[in-house]
Amino acid sequence: SARVATATQTVMMAGPSFSKAPKYFQEPFERSPNFGDPANNYWGRDAFEAKYSYPPNDMNDGVYEVILRKPLGIVFEENVPGAAEGVRVVELVEGGNADLSGAIAPGDVLVGVTGIRVGDVKFERQMICAEDLDFDTVMSAIGSNIEKWSTNEYACNNVVMHLYRAP
């Protein structure tokens, strides 16, 4: 059954640990090994290209990026009930941000989402693979994108998502 969540808490997310290789997710760029390096933050493909004058890594076939303000207006459901195998879109809230974007459709699978990782006094807004995450962790990642984590250069007032749509 579909679960609706309006996560608002900020989470300290652990680093990615995949039990298997991601099926559709592709890292947008190679991160610096120095946690807290502002170059590790991800604000979307257009912002990346504007800042560095070259595009981020290509996304896999069928994967697209959408950036939405919260509330997203998406009802997600676990791909496999009770398992940490990601979520998919089952419904869009009529008139909500996802619906108004015209980009997202029921059946699309969330493969990546921005989330805030915090360590000591530093943070990074990372694009994380959502394919191996459980429902609550995905909702926590979405909920972690809040104004508190804005930088001088970018406002953290949206969520960047990579979704897969089967051909």
PDB file of C-alpha atoms in Angstrom:
ATOM      1  CA  SER A   1       0.000   0.000   0.000  1.00  0.00           C
ATOM      2  CA  ALA A   2       1.138   3.536  -0.708  1.00  0.00           C
ATOM      3  CA  ARG A   3       2.595   5.566   2.114  1.00  0.00           C
ATOM      4  CA  VAL A   4       2.501   9.323   2.231  1.00  0.00           C
ATOM      5  CA  ALA A   5       5.145  11.159   4.192  1.00  0.00           C
ATOM      6  CA  THR A   6       5.933  14.760   4.847  1.00  0.00           C
ATOM      7  CA  ALA A   7       9.382  14.403   6.344  1.00  0.00           C
ATOM      8  CA  THR A   8      10.700  17.627   7.779  1.00  0.00           C
ATOM      9  CA  GLN A   9      13.506  16.504  10.032  1.00  0.00           C
ATOM     10  CA  THR A  10      17.124  16.799   9.036  1.00  0.00           C
ATOM     11  CA  VAL A  11      18.987  13.541   9.116  1.00  0.00           C
ATOM     12  CA  MET A  12      22.600  12.632   9.437  1.00  0.00           C
ATOM     13  CA  MET A  13      22.819  10.220   6.565  1.00  0.00           C
ATOM     14  CA  ALA A  14      25.344   7.439   6.375  1.00  0.00           C
ATOM     15  CA  GLY A  15      27.456   7.101   3.282  1.00  0.00           C
ATOM     16  CA  PRO A  16      26.231   4.909   0.473  1.00  0.00           C
ATOM     17  CA  SER A  17      26.575   1.195   1.035  1.00  0.00           C
ATOM     18  CA  PHE A  18      25.073  -0.854  -1.726  1.00  0.00           C
ATOM     19  CA  SER A  19      24.310  -4.535  -1.332  1.00  0.00           C
ATOM     20  CA  LYS A  20      24.376  -4.719  -5.127  1.00  0.00           C
ATOM     21  CA  ALA A  21      25.391  -2.425  -7.949  1.00  0.00           C
ATOM     22  CA  PRO A  22      22.832   0.262  -8.781  1.00  0.00           C
ATOM     23  CA  LYS A  23      20.670  -0.630 -11.781  1.00  0.00           C
ATOM     24  CA  TYR A  24      19.899   2.880 -13.059  1.00  0.00           C
ATOM     25  CA  PHE A  25      21.673   5.368 -10.770  1.00  0.00           C
ATOM     26  CA  GLN A  26      24.786   7.146 -12.038  1.00  0.00           C
ATOM     27  CA  GLU A  27      26.896   9.454  -9.866  1.00  0.00           C
ATOM     28  CA  PRO A  28      26.655  12.940 -11.410  1.00  0.00           C
ATOM     29  CA  PHE A  29      30.388  13.571 -10.788  1.00  0.00           C
ATOM     30  CA  GLU A  30      33.346  12.239  -8.843  1.00  0.00           C
ATOM     31  CA  ARG A  31      33.324  13.663  -5.338  1.00  0.00           C
ATOM     32  CA  SER A  32      36.374  15.006  -3.568  1.00  0.00           C
ATOM     33  CA  PRO A  33      37.565  12.699  -0.767  1.00  0.00           C
ATOM     34  CA  ASN A  34      37.514  15.750   1.544  1.00  0.00           C
ATOM     35  CA  PHE A  35      34.144  15.717   3.269  1.00  0.00           C
ATOM     36  CA  GLY A  36      32.642  19.193   3.451  1.00  0.00           C
ATOM     37  CA  ASP A  37      34.298  20.354   0.233  1.00  0.00           C
ATOM     38  CA  PRO A  38      31.723  22.708  -1.360  1.00  0.00           C
ATOM     39  CA  ALA A  39      32.553  21.115  -4.722  1.00  0.00           C
ATOM     40  CA  ASN A  40      30.828  17.953  -3.444  1.00  0.00           C
ATOM     41  CA  ASN A  41      27.431  19.671  -3.214  1.00  0.00           C
ATOM     42  CA  TYR A  42      24.902  18.905  -5.952  1.00  0.00           C
ATOM     43  CA  TRP A  43      22.307  21.501  -6.942  1.00  0.00           C
ATOM     44  CA  GLY A  44      21.220  20.018 -10.279  1.00  0.00           C
ATOM     45  CA  ARG A  45      22.604  19.521 -13.775  1.00  0.00           C
ATOM     46  CA  ASP A  46      22.089  23.122 -14.953  1.00  0.00           C
ATOM     47  CA  ALA A  47      23.743  24.611 -11.850  1.00  0.00           C
ATOM     48  CA  PHE A  48      26.663  22.193 -12.208  1.00  0.00           C
ATOM     49  CA  GLU A  49      27.260  23.105 -15.847  1.00  0.00           C
ATOM     50  CA  ALA A  50      26.913  26.839 -15.152  1.00  0.00           C
ATOM     51  CA  LYS A  51      29.516  26.610 -12.382  1.00  0.00           C
ATOM     52  CA  TYR A  52      32.073  24.329 -14.039  1.00  0.00           C
ATOM     53  CA  SER A  53      31.467  25.036 -17.765  1.00  0.00           C
ATOM     54  CA  TYR A  54      31.054  21.322 -18.524  1.00  0.00           C
ATOM     55  CA  PRO A  55      28.135  18.969 -17.899  1.00  0.00           C
ATOM     56  CA  PRO A  56      27.921  16.386 -15.139  1.00  0.00           C
ATOM     57  CA  ASN A  57      28.133  12.696 -16.050  1.00  0.00           C
ATOM     58  CA  ASP A  58      25.452  11.414 -18.399  1.00  0.00           C
ATOM     59  CA  MET A  59      22.493   9.722 -16.783  1.00  0.00           C
ATOM     60  CA  ASN A  60      21.590   6.182 -17.766  1.00  0.00           C
ATOM     61  CA  ASP A  61      18.985   5.590 -20.471  1.00  0.00           C
ATOM     62  CA  GLY A  62      15.472   6.278 -19.235  1.00  0.00           C
ATOM     63  CA  VAL A  63      16.658   8.406 -16.283  1.00  0.00           C
ATOM     64  CA  TYR A  64      15.739  12.079 -16.079  1.00  0.00           C
ATOM     65  CA  GLU A  65      16.282  14.850 -13.545  1.00  0.00           C
ATOM     66  CA  VAL A  66      13.592  17.022 -12.028  1.00  0.00           C
ATOM     67  CA  ILE A  67      13.967  19.726  -9.381  1.00  0.00           C
ATOM     68  CA  LEU A  68      10.913  20.512  -7.259  1.00  0.00           C
ATOM     69  CA  ARG A  69      10.125  22.709  -4.312  1.00  0.00           C
ATOM     70  CA  LYS A  70       8.461  21.040  -1.324  1.00  0.00           C
ATOM     71  CA  PRO A  71       5.836  19.896  -0.777  1.00  0.00           C
ATOM     72  CA  LEU A  72       6.515  17.640  -3.737  1.00  0.00           C
ATOM     73  CA  GLY A  73       2.969  16.370  -4.146  1.00  0.00           C
ATOM     74  CA  ILE A  74       4.084  12.786  -4.793  1.00  0.00           C
ATOM     75  CA  VAL A  75       2.758   9.591  -3.235  1.00  0.00           C
ATOM     76  CA  PHE A  76       5.570   7.031  -3.142  1.00  0.00           C
ATOM     77  CA  GLU A  77       5.309   3.298  -2.561  1.00  0.00           C
ATOM     78  CA  GLU A  78       8.011   0.762  -1.802  1.00  0.00           C
ATOM     79  CA  ASN A  79       9.121  -1.190  -4.876  1.00  0.00           C
ATOM     80  CA  VAL A  80       9.138  -4.332  -2.736  1.00  0.00           C
ATOM     81  CA  PRO A  81       6.999  -4.043   0.425  1.00  0.00           C
ATOM     82  CA  GLY A  82       9.153  -4.115   3.555  1.00  0.00           C
ATOM     83  CA  ALA A  83      12.454  -4.282   1.646  1.00  0.00           C
ATOM     84  CA  ALA A  84      15.198  -1.711   1.126  1.00  0.00           C
ATOM     85  CA  GLU A  85      14.766  -1.679  -2.655  1.00  0.00           C
ATOM     86  CA  GLY A  86      13.695   1.904  -3.278  1.00  0.00           C
ATOM     87  CA  VAL A  87      10.386   3.555  -4.056  1.00  0.00           C
ATOM     88  CA  ARG A  88       8.236   4.397  -7.054  1.00  0.00           C
ATOM     89  CA  VAL A  89       5.637   7.039  -7.798  1.00  0.00           C
ATOM     90  CA  VAL A  90       2.086   5.752  -7.443  1.00  0.00           C
ATOM     91  CA  GLU A  91       0.176   9.015  -7.534  1.00  0.00           C
ATOM     92  CA  LEU A  92       0.580  12.751  -7.995  1.00  0.00           C
ATOM     93  CA  VAL A  93      -1.395  15.190  -5.867  1.00  0.00           C
ATOM     94  CA  GLU A  94      -3.617  17.150  -8.237  1.00  0.00           C
ATOM     95  CA  GLY A  95      -2.318  20.709  -8.491  1.00  0.00           C
ATOM     96  CA  GLY A  96       0.815  19.801  -6.495  1.00  0.00           C
ATOM     97  CA  ASN A  97       4.349  20.704  -7.530  1.00  0.00           C
ATOM     98  CA  ALA A  98       5.019  17.356  -9.229  1.00  0.00           C
ATOM     99  CA  ASP A  99       1.726  17.495 -11.124  1.00  0.00           C
ATOM    100  CA  LEU A 100       2.342  21.070 -12.231  1.00  0.00           C
ATOM    101  CA  SER A 101       5.861  20.194 -13.450  1.00  0.00           C
ATOM    102  CA  GLY A 102       4.400  17.836 -16.040  1.00  0.00           C
ATOM    103  CA  ALA A 103       7.581  15.749 -15.815  1.00  0.00           C
ATOM    104  CA  ILE A 104       6.716  12.973 -13.361  1.00  0.00           C
ATOM    105  CA  ALA A 105       4.259  10.126 -13.928  1.00  0.00           C
ATOM    106  CA  PRO A 106       2.933   7.245 -11.826  1.00  0.00           C
ATOM    107  CA  GLY A 107       5.202   4.239 -12.294  1.00  0.00           C
ATOM    108  CA  ASP A 108       8.419   6.300 -12.394  1.00  0.00           C
ATOM    109  CA  VAL A 109      11.080   4.867 -10.074  1.00  0.00           C
ATOM    110  CA  LEU A 110      13.129   7.166  -7.833  1.00  0.00           C
ATOM    111  CA  VAL A 111      16.769   6.194  -8.437  1.00  0.00           C
ATOM    112  CA  GLY A 112      18.549   9.203  -6.906  1.00  0.00           C
ATOM    113  CA  VAL A 113      17.680  12.064  -4.576  1.00  0.00           C
ATOM    114  CA  THR A 114      19.555  14.881  -2.888  1.00  0.00           C
ATOM    115  CA  GLY A 115      20.088  14.459   0.821  1.00  0.00           C
ATOM    116  CA  ILE A 116      22.108  16.350   3.400  1.00  0.00           C
ATOM    117  CA  ARG A 117      25.014  14.506   4.999  1.00  0.00           C
ATOM    118  CA  VAL A 118      26.339  16.076   8.176  1.00  0.00           C
ATOM    119  CA  GLY A 119      29.695  15.410   9.810  1.00  0.00           C
ATOM    120  CA  ASP A 120      31.191  17.468  12.630  1.00  0.00           C
ATOM    121  CA  VAL A 121      30.591  21.087  11.580  1.00  0.00           C
ATOM    122  CA  LYS A 122      30.515  20.385   7.823  1.00  0.00           C
ATOM    123  CA  PHE A 123      27.766  19.257   5.487  1.00  0.00           C
ATOM    124  CA  GLU A 124      27.264  18.189   1.907  1.00  0.00           C
ATOM    125  CA  ARG A 125      24.156  18.138  -0.249  1.00  0.00           C
ATOM    126  CA  GLN A 126      24.754  14.929  -2.150  1.00  0.00           C
ATOM    127  CA  MET A 127      22.907  13.102  -4.875  1.00  0.00           C
ATOM    128  CA  ILE A 128      22.513   9.674  -3.315  1.00  0.00           C
ATOM    129  CA  CYS A 129      21.428   6.417  -4.870  1.00  0.00           C
ATOM    130  CA  ALA A 130      17.877   5.613  -3.746  1.00  0.00           C
ATOM    131  CA  GLU A 131      17.676   2.169  -5.332  1.00  0.00           C
ATOM    132  CA  ASP A 132      18.852   0.362  -2.172  1.00  0.00           C
ATOM    133  CA  LEU A 133      17.081   2.520   0.401  1.00  0.00           C
ATOM    134  CA  ASP A 134      13.997   1.761   2.444  1.00  0.00           C
ATOM    135  CA  PHE A 135      10.946   4.013   2.402  1.00  0.00           C
ATOM    136  CA  ASP A 136      11.775   5.870   5.628  1.00  0.00           C
ATOM    137  CA  THR A 137      15.350   6.617   4.547  1.00  0.00           C
ATOM    138  CA  VAL A 138      14.134   8.015   1.212  1.00  0.00           C
ATOM    139  CA  MET A 139      11.637  10.235   3.057  1.00  0.00           C
ATOM    140  CA  SER A 140      14.381  11.376   5.448  1.00  0.00           C
ATOM    141  CA  ALA A 141      16.638  12.283   2.517  1.00  0.00           C
ATOM    142  CA  ILE A 142      13.842  14.290   0.895  1.00  0.00           C
ATOM    143  CA  GLY A 143      13.037  15.960   4.209  1.00  0.00           C
ATOM    144  CA  SER A 144      16.672  16.923   4.798  1.00  0.00           C
ATOM    145  CA  ASN A 145      16.604  19.452   1.911  1.00  0.00           C
ATOM    146  CA  ILE A 146      15.765  22.562   3.944  1.00  0.00           C
ATOM    147  CA  GLU A 147      16.767  26.249   3.893  1.00  0.00           C
ATOM    148  CA  LYS A 148      19.094  25.720   6.853  1.00  0.00           C
ATOM    149  CA  TRP A 149      21.562  24.095   4.427  1.00  0.00           C
ATOM    150  CA  SER A 150      21.596  26.934   1.897  1.00  0.00           C
ATOM    151  CA  THR A 151      24.982  28.315   0.908  1.00  0.00           C
ATOM    152  CA  ASN A 152      26.002  31.805  -0.199  1.00  0.00           C
ATOM    153  CA  GLU A 153      25.729  30.535  -3.762  1.00  0.00           C
ATOM    154  CA  TYR A 154      22.624  28.290  -3.702  1.00  0.00           C
ATOM    155  CA  ALA A 155      19.356  28.074  -1.791  1.00  0.00           C
ATOM    156  CA  CYS A 156      18.441  24.642  -0.446  1.00  0.00           C
ATOM    157  CA  ASN A 157      14.751  25.187  -1.109  1.00  0.00           C
ATOM    158  CA  ASN A 158      14.121  22.259  -3.438  1.00  0.00           C
ATOM    159  CA  VAL A 159      14.772  18.561  -3.955  1.00  0.00           C
ATOM    160  CA  VAL A 160      16.727  17.228  -6.933  1.00  0.00           C
ATOM    161  CA  MET A 161      15.474  13.803  -8.027  1.00  0.00           C
ATOM    162  CA  HIS A 162      16.628  11.335 -10.648  1.00  0.00           C
ATOM    163  CA  LEU A 163      13.766   9.129 -11.795  1.00  0.00           C
ATOM    164  CA  TYR A 164      13.646   6.197 -14.179  1.00  0.00           C
ATOM    165  CA  ARG A 165      10.809   5.723 -16.643  1.00  0.00           C
ATOM    166  CA  ALA A 166      10.665   2.449 -18.530  1.00  0.00           C
ATOM    167  CA  PRO A 167      10.470   2.875 -22.310  1.00  0.00           C
TER     168      PRO A 167
END
